[in-house]
Coordinates of C-alpha atoms and ligand atoms in Angstrom, one line a residue:
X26 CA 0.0 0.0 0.0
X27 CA 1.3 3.3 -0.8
X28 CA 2.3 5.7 2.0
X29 CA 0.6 8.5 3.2
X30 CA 1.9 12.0 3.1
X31 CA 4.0 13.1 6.1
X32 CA 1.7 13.1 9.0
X33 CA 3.4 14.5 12.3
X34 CA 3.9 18.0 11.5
X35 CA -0.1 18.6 11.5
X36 CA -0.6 15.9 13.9
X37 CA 2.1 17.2 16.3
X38 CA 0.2 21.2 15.5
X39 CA -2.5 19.9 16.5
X40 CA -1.4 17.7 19.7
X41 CA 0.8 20.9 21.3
X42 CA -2.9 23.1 21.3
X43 CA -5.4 20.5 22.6
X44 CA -3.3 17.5 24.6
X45 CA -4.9 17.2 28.0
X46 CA -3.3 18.5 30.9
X47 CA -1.8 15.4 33.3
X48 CA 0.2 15.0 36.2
X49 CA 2.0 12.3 34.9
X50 CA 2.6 14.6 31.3
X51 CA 4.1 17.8 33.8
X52 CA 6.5 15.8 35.0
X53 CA 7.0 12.9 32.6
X54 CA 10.1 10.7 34.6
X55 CA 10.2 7.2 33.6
X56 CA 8.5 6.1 37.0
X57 CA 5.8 8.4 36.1
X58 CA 5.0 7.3 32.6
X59 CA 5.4 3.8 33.6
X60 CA 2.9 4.0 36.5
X61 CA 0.4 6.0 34.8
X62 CA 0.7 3.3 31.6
X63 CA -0.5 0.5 33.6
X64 CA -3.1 2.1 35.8
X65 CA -4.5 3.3 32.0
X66 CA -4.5 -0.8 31.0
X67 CA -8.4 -1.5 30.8
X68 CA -9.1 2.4 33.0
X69 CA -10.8 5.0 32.0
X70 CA -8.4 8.3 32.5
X71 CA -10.5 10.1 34.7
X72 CA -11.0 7.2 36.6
X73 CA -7.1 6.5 36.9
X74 CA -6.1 10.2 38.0
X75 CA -7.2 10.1 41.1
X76 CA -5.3 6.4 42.2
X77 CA -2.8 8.2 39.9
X78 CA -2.1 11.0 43.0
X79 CA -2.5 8.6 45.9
X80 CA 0.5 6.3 44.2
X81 CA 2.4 9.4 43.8
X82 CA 2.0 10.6 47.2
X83 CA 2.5 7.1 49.0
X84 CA 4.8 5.8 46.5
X85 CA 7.3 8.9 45.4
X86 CA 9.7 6.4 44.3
X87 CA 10.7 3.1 42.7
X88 CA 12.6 1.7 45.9
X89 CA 9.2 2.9 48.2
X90 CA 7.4 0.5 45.9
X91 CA 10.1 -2.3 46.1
X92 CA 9.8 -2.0 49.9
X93 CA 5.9 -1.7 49.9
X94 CA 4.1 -4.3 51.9
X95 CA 1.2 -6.2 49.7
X96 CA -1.2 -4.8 52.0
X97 CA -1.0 -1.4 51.0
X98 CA -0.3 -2.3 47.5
X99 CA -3.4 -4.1 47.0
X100 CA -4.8 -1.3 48.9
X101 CA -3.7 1.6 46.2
X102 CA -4.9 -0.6 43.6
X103 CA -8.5 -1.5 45.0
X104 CA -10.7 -1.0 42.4
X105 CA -8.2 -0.8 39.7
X106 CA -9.1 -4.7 39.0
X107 CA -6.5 -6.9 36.7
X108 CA -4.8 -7.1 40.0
X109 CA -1.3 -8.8 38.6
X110 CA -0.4 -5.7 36.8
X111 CA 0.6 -3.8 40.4
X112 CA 2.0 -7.3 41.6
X113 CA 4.6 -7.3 38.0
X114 CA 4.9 -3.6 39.0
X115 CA 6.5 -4.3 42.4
X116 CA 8.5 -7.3 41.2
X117 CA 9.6 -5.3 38.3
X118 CA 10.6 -2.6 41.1
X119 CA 12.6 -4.5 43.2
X120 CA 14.7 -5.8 39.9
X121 CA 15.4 -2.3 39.0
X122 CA 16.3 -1.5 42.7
X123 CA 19.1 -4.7 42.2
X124 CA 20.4 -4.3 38.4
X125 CA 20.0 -0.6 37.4
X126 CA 20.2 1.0 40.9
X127 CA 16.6 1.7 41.3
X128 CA 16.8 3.8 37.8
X129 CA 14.7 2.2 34.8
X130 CA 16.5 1.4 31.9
X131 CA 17.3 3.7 29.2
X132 CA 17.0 0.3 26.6
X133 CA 14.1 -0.4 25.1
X134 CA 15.1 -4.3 25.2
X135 CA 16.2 -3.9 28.7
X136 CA 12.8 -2.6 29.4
X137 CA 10.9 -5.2 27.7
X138 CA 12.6 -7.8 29.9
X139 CA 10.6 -6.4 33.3
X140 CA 7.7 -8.2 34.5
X141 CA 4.2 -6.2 33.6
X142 CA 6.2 -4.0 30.9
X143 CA 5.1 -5.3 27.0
X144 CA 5.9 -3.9 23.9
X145 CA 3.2 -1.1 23.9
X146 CA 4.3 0.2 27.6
X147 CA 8.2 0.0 26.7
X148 CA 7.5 1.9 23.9
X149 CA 5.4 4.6 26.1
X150 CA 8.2 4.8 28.7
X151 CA 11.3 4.6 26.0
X152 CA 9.5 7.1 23.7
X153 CA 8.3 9.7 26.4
X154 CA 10.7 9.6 29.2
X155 CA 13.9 8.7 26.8
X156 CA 12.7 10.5 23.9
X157 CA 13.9 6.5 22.4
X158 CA 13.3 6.3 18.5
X159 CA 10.4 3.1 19.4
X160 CA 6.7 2.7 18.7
X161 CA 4.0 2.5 21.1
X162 CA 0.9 1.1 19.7
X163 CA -2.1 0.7 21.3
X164 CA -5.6 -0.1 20.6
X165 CA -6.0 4.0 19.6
X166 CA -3.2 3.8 17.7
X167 CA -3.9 0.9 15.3
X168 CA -7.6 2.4 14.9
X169 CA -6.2 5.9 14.2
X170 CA -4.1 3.8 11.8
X171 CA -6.5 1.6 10.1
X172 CA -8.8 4.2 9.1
X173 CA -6.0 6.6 8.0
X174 CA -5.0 4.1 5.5
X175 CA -8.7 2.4 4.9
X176 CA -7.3 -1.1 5.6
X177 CA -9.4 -3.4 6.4
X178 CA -7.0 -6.1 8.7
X179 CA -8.1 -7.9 11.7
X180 CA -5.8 -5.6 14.6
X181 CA -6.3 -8.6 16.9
X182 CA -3.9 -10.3 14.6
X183 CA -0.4 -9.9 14.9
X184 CA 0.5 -9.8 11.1
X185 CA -1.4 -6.5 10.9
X186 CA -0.3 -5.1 14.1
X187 CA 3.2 -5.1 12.7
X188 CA 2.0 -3.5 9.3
X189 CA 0.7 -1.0 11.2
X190 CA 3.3 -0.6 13.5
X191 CA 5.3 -0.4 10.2
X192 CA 3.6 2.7 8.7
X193 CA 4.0 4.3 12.8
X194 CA 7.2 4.2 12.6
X195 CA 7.4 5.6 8.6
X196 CA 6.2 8.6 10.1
X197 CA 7.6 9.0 13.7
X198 CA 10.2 12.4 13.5
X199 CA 13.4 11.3 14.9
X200 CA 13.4 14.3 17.3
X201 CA 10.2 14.1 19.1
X202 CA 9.6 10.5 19.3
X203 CA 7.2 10.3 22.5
X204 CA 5.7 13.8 21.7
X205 CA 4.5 11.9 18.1
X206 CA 3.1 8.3 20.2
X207 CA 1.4 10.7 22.5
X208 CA -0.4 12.5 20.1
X209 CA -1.1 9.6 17.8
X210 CA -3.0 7.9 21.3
X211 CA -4.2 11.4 21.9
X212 CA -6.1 11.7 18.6
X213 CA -7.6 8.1 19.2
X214 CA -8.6 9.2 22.8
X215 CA -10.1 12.6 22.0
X216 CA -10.9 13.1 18.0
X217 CA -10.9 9.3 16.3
X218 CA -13.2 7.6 18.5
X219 CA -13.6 4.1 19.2
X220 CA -17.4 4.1 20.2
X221 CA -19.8 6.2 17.3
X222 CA -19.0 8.9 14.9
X223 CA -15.4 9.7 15.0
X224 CA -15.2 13.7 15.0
X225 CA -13.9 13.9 11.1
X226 CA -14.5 17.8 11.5
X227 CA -12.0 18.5 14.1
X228 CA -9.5 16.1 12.9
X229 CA -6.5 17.5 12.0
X230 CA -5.2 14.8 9.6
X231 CA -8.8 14.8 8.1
X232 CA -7.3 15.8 4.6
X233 CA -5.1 12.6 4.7
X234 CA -7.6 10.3 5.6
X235 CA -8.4 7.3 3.4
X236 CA -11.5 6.0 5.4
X237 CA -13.0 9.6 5.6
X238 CA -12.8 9.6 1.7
X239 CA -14.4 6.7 1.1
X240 CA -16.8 7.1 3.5
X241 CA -15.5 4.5 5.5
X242 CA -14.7 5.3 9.1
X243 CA -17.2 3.7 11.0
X244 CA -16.2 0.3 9.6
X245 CA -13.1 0.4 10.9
X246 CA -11.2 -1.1 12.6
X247 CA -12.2 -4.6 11.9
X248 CA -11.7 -6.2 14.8
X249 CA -12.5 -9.7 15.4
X250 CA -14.8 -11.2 18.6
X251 CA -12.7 -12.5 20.9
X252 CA -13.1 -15.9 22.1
X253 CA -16.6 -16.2 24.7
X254 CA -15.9 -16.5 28.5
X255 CA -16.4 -19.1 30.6
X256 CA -19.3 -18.9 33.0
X257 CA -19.0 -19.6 36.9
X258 CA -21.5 -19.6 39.1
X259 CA -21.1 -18.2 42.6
X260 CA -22.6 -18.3 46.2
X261 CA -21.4 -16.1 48.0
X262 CA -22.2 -15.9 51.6
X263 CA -22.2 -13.0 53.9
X264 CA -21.9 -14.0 57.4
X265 CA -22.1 -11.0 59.6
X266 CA -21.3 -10.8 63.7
X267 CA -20.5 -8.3 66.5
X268 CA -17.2 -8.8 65.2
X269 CA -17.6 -8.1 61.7
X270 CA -17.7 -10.2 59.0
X271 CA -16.4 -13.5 58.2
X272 CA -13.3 -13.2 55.0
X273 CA -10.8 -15.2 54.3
X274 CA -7.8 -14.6 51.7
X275 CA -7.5 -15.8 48.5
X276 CA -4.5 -18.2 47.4
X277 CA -1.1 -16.4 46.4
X278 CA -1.8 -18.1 42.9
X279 CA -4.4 -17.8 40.2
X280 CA -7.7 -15.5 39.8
X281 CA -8.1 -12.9 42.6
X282 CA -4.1 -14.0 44.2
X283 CA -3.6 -12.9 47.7
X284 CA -7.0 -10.7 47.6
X285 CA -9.5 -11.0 50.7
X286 CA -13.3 -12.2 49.9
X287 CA -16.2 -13.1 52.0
X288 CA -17.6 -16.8 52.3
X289 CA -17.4 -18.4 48.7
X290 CA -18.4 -21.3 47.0
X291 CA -17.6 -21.7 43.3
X292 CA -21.1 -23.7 42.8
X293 CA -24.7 -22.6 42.9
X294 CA -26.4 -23.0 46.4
X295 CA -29.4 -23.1 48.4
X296 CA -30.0 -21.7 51.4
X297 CA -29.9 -25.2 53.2
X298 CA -26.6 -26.8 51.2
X299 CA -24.7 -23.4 52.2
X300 CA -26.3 -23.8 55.8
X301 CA -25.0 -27.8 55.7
X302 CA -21.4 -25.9 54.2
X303 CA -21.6 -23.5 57.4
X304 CA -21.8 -26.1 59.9
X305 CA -19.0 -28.2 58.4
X306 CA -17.3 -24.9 59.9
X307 CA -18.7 -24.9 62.9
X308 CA -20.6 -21.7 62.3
X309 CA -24.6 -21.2 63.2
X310 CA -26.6 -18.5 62.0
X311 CA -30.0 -16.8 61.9
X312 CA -30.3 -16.4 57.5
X313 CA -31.2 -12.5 56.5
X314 CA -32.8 -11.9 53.3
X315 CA -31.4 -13.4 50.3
X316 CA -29.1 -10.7 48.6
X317 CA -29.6 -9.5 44.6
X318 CA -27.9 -11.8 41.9
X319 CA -24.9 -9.8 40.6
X320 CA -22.4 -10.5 37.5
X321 CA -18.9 -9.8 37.5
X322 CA -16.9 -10.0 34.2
X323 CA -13.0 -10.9 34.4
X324 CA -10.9 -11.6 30.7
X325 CA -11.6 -15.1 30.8
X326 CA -14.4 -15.6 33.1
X327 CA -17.9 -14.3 34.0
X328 CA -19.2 -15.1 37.5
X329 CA -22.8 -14.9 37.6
X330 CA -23.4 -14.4 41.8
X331 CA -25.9 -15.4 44.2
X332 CA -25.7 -14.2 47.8
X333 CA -26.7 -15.3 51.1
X334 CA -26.5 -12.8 54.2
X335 CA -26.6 -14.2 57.4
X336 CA -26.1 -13.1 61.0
X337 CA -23.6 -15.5 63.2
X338 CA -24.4 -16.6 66.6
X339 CA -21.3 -16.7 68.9
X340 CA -19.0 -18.9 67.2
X341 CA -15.3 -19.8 66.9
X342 CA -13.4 -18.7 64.0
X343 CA -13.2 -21.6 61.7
X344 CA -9.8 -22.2 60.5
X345 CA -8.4 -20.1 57.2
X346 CA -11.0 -17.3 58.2
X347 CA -10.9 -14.1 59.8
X348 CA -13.3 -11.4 61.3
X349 CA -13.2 -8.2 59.6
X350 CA -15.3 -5.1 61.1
X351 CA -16.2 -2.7 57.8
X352 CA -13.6 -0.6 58.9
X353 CA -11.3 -2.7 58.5
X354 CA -12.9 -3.8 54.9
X355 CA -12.4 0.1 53.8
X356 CA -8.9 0.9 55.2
X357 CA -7.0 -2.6 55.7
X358 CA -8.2 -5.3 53.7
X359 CA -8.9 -5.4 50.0
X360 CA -11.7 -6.6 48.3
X361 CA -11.6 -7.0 44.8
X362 CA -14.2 -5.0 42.5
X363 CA -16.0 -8.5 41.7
X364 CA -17.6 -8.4 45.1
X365 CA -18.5 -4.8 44.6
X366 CA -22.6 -5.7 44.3
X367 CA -21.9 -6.4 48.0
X368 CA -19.8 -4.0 49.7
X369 CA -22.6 -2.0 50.3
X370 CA -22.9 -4.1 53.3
X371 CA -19.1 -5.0 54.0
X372 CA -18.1 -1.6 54.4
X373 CA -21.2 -0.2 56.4
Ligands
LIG11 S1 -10.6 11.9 9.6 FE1 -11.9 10.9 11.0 S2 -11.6 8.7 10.7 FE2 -9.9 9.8 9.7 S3 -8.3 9.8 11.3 FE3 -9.5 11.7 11.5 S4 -11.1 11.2 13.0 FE4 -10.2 9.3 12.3

């Protein structure tokens, strides 16, 4: 296909009047970029500004993250969901604190090699905070690109990401490197959107654009279904003393790692089998009114919930649990978004 013409002198124009104003863009350091690259993974940005802050102001520095307990980690993160990115961000902490003196990497390959850090966020951090000659393609980028050049390729599949990547890189100016991969994700956030009519009008590479010509735009990118989840079905049961209520933690490994969660059964249960479950632990109660069915959607898996509330009479604590007052559910422990249907009553 043949190239377009130049694009980063009206793109870039265009970028230096209208990019957003962000923390992590006043002060871009390589910690910066790199924290604010993962929080944006699968969040909204004016969702991620504000956990964006409390890092900062917790978490000044790489080594304060290598030496942060889990705890709080999991703590500055609640809500965030996809929970092993700020567990790859630690590890990938405490290997900078031991082989680069607690400095990132000026090497894009070097980069690559950290837990959590892929191609796209080495290219954000090498591009930006370097000012490194690399790409950094996202899912704006290769839409931006798609309809620029009105091609038609599946950017799920790695053949086309590299095309794509390809014609990026044809146009990247050698001096401003991150100044170009911001604005090209900048475009794609504000003017080329993903969801309905992108803004053609205000588009400053409108003149240039092969979809827009033929009429195309909202065809593109093609983009093919990924593959359907998995459905589980829940019980979850909240138990509920003078004490607080009854959580346990979640293994160190697999969906959820190291995260605390109230009574759980990965099966659909009545009333009586979770009461026959209860007493296996040794646990009596007086049963509340059943709680609403709620859905929770991970990458892989859906859990479709059912819930059980319950108040305990004097019991011991059965082994593996814990009682947790709803204090204690706010400040210290962290409940992952899935059971969010239900903190209404966990943290009141
Ligand atoms: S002209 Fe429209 S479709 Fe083309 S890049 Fe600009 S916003 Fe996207």
């Amino acid at each position: 296909m043949s190239t377009l013409e130049p694009i980063a002198p009206a793109l870039l124009a265009w970028f230096y009047q209208n990019a957003r104003s962000l923390p992590f863009r006043q002060d871009p350091t390589p910690y910066h970029i790199w924290v604010s690259e993962i929080m944006l993974q699968q969040t909204r940005v004016a969702a991620a500004l504000e956990y964006y802050e409390r890092w900062m102001k917790e978490l000044p520095t790489i080594q304060d993250l290598a030496e942060c307990s889990e705890e709080k980690l999991h703590k500055l993160w609640e809500g965030l969901g996809y929970y092993s990115r700020v567990r790859n961000l630690q590890k990938a902490a405490r290997i900078v604190c031991e082989q680069y003196g607690g400095e990132l990497p000026a090497d894009y390959k070097k980069l690559l090699e950290l837990p959590g850090i892929g191609e796209y966020t080495a290219g954000a951090i090498g591009s930006i905070a370097f000012h490194l000659p690399v790409p950094a393609v996202d899912g704006n980028v290769l839409r931006v690109f798609s309809r620029l050049y009105n091609n038609s390729g599946d950017i799920m599949s790695p053949k086309v990401k590299k095309e794509f990547t390809e014609w990026v890189m044809e146009h990247q100016p050698p001096e401003t490197p991150g100044d170009y991969n911001e604005a090209l994700m900048e475009l794609g956030a504000l003017i080329c959107l993903p969801n309905g009519e992108p803004l053609c009008e205000q588009c400053p590479l409108a003149h240039l654009c092969r979809a827009r010509a033929a009429g195309k735009q909202m065809e593109l990118p093609v983009k093919k279904a990924a593959k359907a989840r998995r459905i589980q079905t829940v019980t979850v049961a909240l138990i509920r003393s003078e004490a607080g209520f009854l959580v346990q933690q979640r293994p160190k490994k697999g969906l959820l790692a190291g995260l605390w969660q109230p009574i759980l059964f990965e099966e659909c249960l009545t009333q009586p089998q979770v009461q026959q479950r209860l007493n296996e632990l040794g646990v009596q109660v007086e049963w509340d009114e059943p709680l609403a069915q709620a859905k929770h959607v991970f990458s892989h898996i859906e859990w479709h919930m059912f819930g059980w509330h319950a108040t305990a009479k004097a019991v011991p604590l059965p082994k593996g649990y814990t009682w947790a007052t709803p204090d204690q559910l706010t400040s210290e422990y962290t409940l992952p978004n899935a059971f969010k249907a239900y903190k209404i009553f966990l943290q009141q």
